[in-house]
Amino acid sequence: MDIQIRKEQPDDFLQVARLVEMAFRQKNEAVLVENLRHHKQYNANLSLVAEYHGRIVGQILFFPIVIRCGDAEKESLALAPLSVSPEFQKMRVGTRLVEEGLKRARESGYGSVIVLGHPEYYARFGFVPARTWGITAPFDVPDDAFMAKELQADALKNAGGVVEYPEEFSEV
Ligand SMILES: CC(C)(COP(=O)(O)OP(=O)(O)OC[C@H]1O[C@@H](n2cnc3c(N)ncnc32)[C@H](O)[C@@H]1OP(=O)(O)O)[C@@H](O)C(=O)NCCC(=O)NCCS
């Protein structure tokens, strides 16, 4: 399919908001995307869209976070949210967004990515339970759904700790 994956632009924001709301069938994640754009840690290079003949049919965002253990902190990225327009689901749009996003995150120098999501879906990209490295969520989550992936060898070695999300995430 003739789908292009590219960096999100301001002209896309309105379409992205509609798409995210349609994908999740509620407004919370669309509000999250909008709020994160105003956060000082936001990295616009890691917000990607899937475009099909001028229409935005998918979006993925990677947000810088830290894994904290006492005074030590390790930089990482949270993959959230990932949205594909309902009419375009199961056509590998999500797969292409994840793969391109992971590639760009690695090229930007990030060593790892954390995701809270469908375990079977993210396992196909190499995500494994974050507990593998002693990494935990700051809120109650199903153990298998809280996952991590190294982008650089041993990036999460000795990185055990609690993931700190910006407060915008707590509103979802
Ligand atoms: C989840 C989502 C992003 C997947 O995007 P997509 O473009 O439909 O996914 P793909 O076409 O790349 O899927 C590839 C495979 O994953 C499977 N898959 C899709 N959604 C899945 C899910 N929720 N759980 C497990 N597997 C899933 C597909 O069946 C497909 O399997 P196959 O290759 O064996 O046929 C999309 O369905 C979506 O936007 N859902 C609503 C919002 C959401 O839940 N976002 C993710 C939050 S973690």
Short mmCIF file of C-alpha atoms and ligand atoms in Angstrom, two decimals:
data_model
loop_
_atom_site.label_atom_id
_atom_site.label_comp_id
_atom_site.label_asym_id
_atom_site.label_seq_id
_atom_site.Cartn_x
_atom_site.Cartn_y
_atom_site.Cartn_z
CA MET A 1 0.00 0.00 0.00
CA ASP A 2 1.15 3.49 -0.87
CA ILE A 3 1.74 4.71 2.67
CA GLN A 4 4.43 7.18 3.63
CA ILE A 5 5.86 7.35 7.16
CA ARG A 6 7.16 10.83 7.98
CA LYS A 7 7.70 13.29 10.81
CA GLU A 8 4.50 14.92 12.06
CA GLN A 9 4.02 18.56 11.03
CA PRO A 10 1.84 21.27 12.65
CA ASP A 11 -0.56 21.05 9.69
CA ASP A 12 -1.27 17.44 10.74
CA PHE A 13 -2.37 18.22 14.31
CA LEU A 14 -6.09 18.45 13.63
CA GLN A 15 -6.22 15.23 11.60
CA VAL A 16 -4.05 13.48 14.18
CA ALA A 17 -6.42 14.48 17.01
CA ARG A 18 -9.37 13.00 15.11
CA LEU A 19 -7.47 9.86 14.22
CA VAL A 20 -6.28 9.21 17.79
CA GLU A 21 -9.80 9.71 19.13
CA MET A 22 -11.22 7.32 16.52
CA ALA A 23 -8.57 4.67 17.24
CA PHE A 24 -9.10 4.72 21.02
CA ARG A 25 -12.82 5.55 20.87
CA GLN A 26 -12.33 8.25 23.50
CA LYS A 27 -10.66 11.65 23.73
CA ASN A 28 -8.08 10.96 26.48
CA GLU A 29 -5.21 9.84 24.24
CA ALA A 30 -5.81 12.69 21.77
CA VAL A 31 -5.63 15.15 24.66
CA LEU A 32 -2.44 13.45 25.84
CA VAL A 33 -0.81 13.88 22.40
CA GLU A 34 -1.79 17.56 22.35
CA ASN A 35 -0.53 18.17 25.90
CA LEU A 36 2.77 16.40 25.33
CA ARG A 37 3.54 18.67 22.37
CA HIS A 38 3.74 21.57 24.84
CA HIS A 39 6.02 19.74 27.28
CA LYS A 40 9.63 20.94 27.44
CA GLN A 41 10.95 17.38 26.97
CA TYR A 42 8.94 16.86 23.77
CA ASN A 43 11.00 15.69 20.80
CA ALA A 44 9.13 16.52 17.58
CA ASN A 45 11.49 14.28 15.60
CA LEU A 46 10.00 11.28 17.37
CA SER A 47 6.39 11.95 16.50
CA LEU A 48 5.62 10.22 13.21
CA VAL A 49 2.55 9.93 11.04
CA ALA A 50 1.46 7.48 8.35
CA GLU A 51 0.04 9.29 5.34
CA TYR A 52 -2.10 7.69 2.63
CA HIS A 53 -2.83 9.98 -0.33
CA GLY A 54 -2.84 13.11 1.82
CA ARG A 55 -4.80 11.51 4.64
CA ILE A 56 -3.26 10.82 8.06
CA VAL A 57 -4.08 7.18 8.91
CA GLY A 58 -1.64 6.51 11.75
CA GLN A 59 0.47 8.22 14.37
CA ILE A 60 3.15 7.20 16.87
CA LEU A 61 4.86 9.22 19.55
CA PHE A 62 7.99 8.50 21.57
CA PHE A 63 8.40 10.65 24.67
CA PRO A 64 11.64 11.05 26.70
CA ILE A 65 11.35 9.61 30.21
CA VAL A 66 13.73 8.43 32.90
CA ILE A 67 14.07 5.19 34.84
CA ARG A 68 14.91 6.18 38.42
CA CYS A 69 16.68 4.16 41.07
CA GLY A 70 17.44 6.36 44.07
CA ASP A 71 19.60 9.24 42.82
CA ALA A 72 20.53 7.40 39.64
CA GLU A 73 18.48 7.94 36.52
CA LYS A 74 18.67 6.42 33.08
CA GLU A 75 17.21 8.16 30.03
CA SER A 76 14.78 6.20 27.92
CA LEU A 77 11.70 6.70 25.78
CA ALA A 78 8.05 5.88 26.30
CA LEU A 79 6.26 4.62 23.19
CA ALA A 80 2.78 6.13 23.62
CA PRO A 81 0.35 6.39 22.12
CA LEU A 82 0.21 4.40 18.87
CA SER A 83 -2.93 4.90 16.80
CA VAL A 84 -4.12 3.53 13.49
CA SER A 85 -7.33 4.64 11.85
CA PRO A 86 -9.97 1.88 12.26
CA GLU A 87 -10.37 1.44 8.46
CA PHE A 88 -6.61 0.95 8.10
CA GLN A 89 -6.00 -1.47 10.95
CA LYS A 90 -4.43 -4.88 10.30
CA MET A 91 -2.73 -3.54 7.17
CA ARG A 92 0.69 -3.22 8.78
CA VAL A 93 0.43 0.55 9.28
CA GLY A 94 1.14 0.12 13.00
CA THR A 95 4.04 -2.19 12.24
CA ARG A 96 5.60 0.33 9.89
CA LEU A 97 5.19 3.16 12.42
CA VAL A 98 6.77 1.11 15.21
CA GLU A 99 9.67 -0.08 13.05
CA GLU A 100 10.41 3.38 11.66
CA GLY A 101 10.03 4.94 15.10
CA LEU A 102 12.45 2.48 16.70
CA LYS A 103 14.94 3.12 13.90
CA ARG A 104 14.77 6.90 14.35
CA ALA A 105 14.96 6.58 18.14
CA ARG A 106 18.12 4.51 17.79
CA GLU A 107 19.60 7.00 15.31
CA SER A 108 18.81 9.81 17.77
CA GLY A 109 21.02 8.06 20.31
CA TYR A 110 18.39 6.55 22.60
CA GLY A 111 19.32 3.21 24.11
CA SER A 112 15.92 1.83 25.03
CA VAL A 113 12.14 2.14 24.76
CA ILE A 114 9.42 1.35 27.30
CA VAL A 115 5.85 0.53 26.31
CA LEU A 116 2.62 -0.28 28.11
CA GLY A 117 0.50 -2.19 25.63
CA HIS A 118 -0.75 -5.42 24.12
CA PRO A 119 2.00 -7.97 24.96
CA GLU A 120 1.50 -10.13 21.83
CA TYR A 121 1.62 -7.08 19.59
CA TYR A 122 4.82 -5.55 20.95
CA ALA A 123 6.62 -8.88 21.37
CA ARG A 124 6.88 -9.04 17.57
CA PHE A 125 9.16 -5.97 17.69
CA GLY A 126 11.41 -7.49 20.33
CA PHE A 127 9.81 -6.00 23.44
CA VAL A 128 9.98 -8.22 26.53
CA PRO A 129 8.60 -7.67 30.04
CA ALA A 130 10.41 -4.74 31.67
CA ARG A 131 10.82 -6.80 34.81
CA THR A 132 13.60 -8.61 32.88
CA TRP A 133 15.77 -5.68 33.94
CA GLY A 134 13.99 -4.95 37.23
CA ILE A 135 12.15 -2.00 35.65
CA THR A 136 8.72 -1.28 37.08
CA ALA A 137 5.82 1.10 36.39
CA PRO A 138 4.82 3.85 38.83
CA PHE A 139 1.22 2.61 38.72
CA ASP A 140 -0.55 -0.76 38.77
CA VAL A 141 -0.21 -2.51 35.40
CA PRO A 142 -0.60 -6.08 34.20
CA ASP A 143 2.92 -7.42 34.54
CA ASP A 144 3.25 -8.71 30.96
CA ALA A 145 1.92 -5.48 29.43
CA PHE A 146 4.73 -3.34 30.80
CA MET A 147 7.54 -3.98 28.36
CA ALA A 148 10.94 -2.70 27.29
CA LYS A 149 13.35 -3.06 24.41
CA GLU A 150 17.04 -2.26 24.14
CA LEU A 151 18.03 -0.25 21.08
CA GLN A 152 21.72 -0.43 21.96
CA ALA A 153 23.40 -3.50 23.41
CA ASP A 154 23.14 -3.66 27.20
CA ALA A 155 21.49 -0.23 27.39
CA LEU A 156 19.28 -1.48 30.21
CA LYS A 157 21.94 -3.43 32.06
CA ASN A 158 21.83 -2.27 35.69
CA ALA A 159 18.97 0.11 34.80
CA GLY A 160 16.49 -1.40 37.27
CA GLY A 161 14.18 1.19 38.79
CA VAL A 162 10.84 2.90 38.43
CA VAL A 163 9.82 4.65 35.23
CA GLU A 164 8.94 8.32 35.72
CA TYR A 165 6.30 9.64 33.34
CA PRO A 166 5.44 13.31 32.98
CA GLU A 167 2.21 14.12 34.80
CA GLU A 168 0.33 14.45 31.49
CA PHE A 169 0.26 10.63 31.33
CA SER A 170 -1.60 10.34 34.60
CA GLU A 171 -4.60 12.04 33.01
CA VAL A 172 -5.09 9.15 30.54
C1 LIG B 1 -3.04 -1.72 18.03
C2 LIG B 1 -2.89 -1.00 16.68
C3 LIG B 1 -1.97 0.20 16.84
C4 LIG B 1 -2.29 -1.99 15.69
O1 LIG B 1 -2.09 -1.33 14.46
P1 LIG B 1 -2.34 -2.09 13.08
O2 LIG B 1 -1.85 -1.22 11.98
O3 LIG B 1 -3.76 -2.54 13.06
O4 LIG B 1 -1.40 -3.34 13.28
P2 LIG B 1 -0.65 -4.18 12.17
O5 LIG B 1 -1.47 -4.26 10.93
O6 LIG B 1 0.71 -3.68 12.04
O7 LIG B 1 -0.73 -5.56 12.93
C5 LIG B 1 0.12 -6.56 12.67
C6 LIG B 1 -0.33 -7.78 13.47
O8 LIG B 1 -0.64 -7.44 14.83
C7 LIG B 1 -1.89 -7.99 15.18
N1 LIG B 1 -2.57 -7.12 16.12
C8 LIG B 1 -3.19 -5.96 15.85
N2 LIG B 1 -3.71 -5.44 16.98
C9 LIG B 1 -3.38 -6.30 17.98
C10 LIG B 1 -3.66 -6.33 19.38
N3 LIG B 1 -4.37 -5.39 19.97
N4 LIG B 1 -3.14 -7.35 20.09
C11 LIG B 1 -2.43 -8.33 19.50
N5 LIG B 1 -2.16 -8.38 18.17
C12 LIG B 1 -2.65 -7.37 17.43
C13 LIG B 1 -2.65 -8.10 13.89
O9 LIG B 1 -3.64 -9.08 13.98
C14 LIG B 1 -1.55 -8.47 12.91
O10 LIG B 1 -1.29 -9.84 13.02
P3 LIG B 1 -0.79 -10.71 11.75
O11 LIG B 1 0.47 -10.03 11.23
O12 LIG B 1 -0.53 -12.04 12.35
O13 LIG B 1 -1.91 -10.66 10.79
C15 LIG B 1 -4.26 -0.54 16.13
O14 LIG B 1 -5.11 -1.64 16.08
C16 LIG B 1 -4.92 0.56 16.95
O15 LIG B 1 -4.74 1.76 16.69
N6 LIG B 1 -5.73 0.16 17.95
C17 LIG B 1 -6.46 1.11 18.79
C18 LIG B 1 -5.53 1.90 19.68
C19 LIG B 1 -4.56 1.03 20.44
O16 LIG B 1 -4.94 0.04 21.07
N7 LIG B 1 -3.27 1.41 20.38
C20 LIG B 1 -2.18 0.66 20.99
C21 LIG B 1 -2.06 0.96 22.42
S1 LIG B 1 -0.78 -0.04 23.08
#
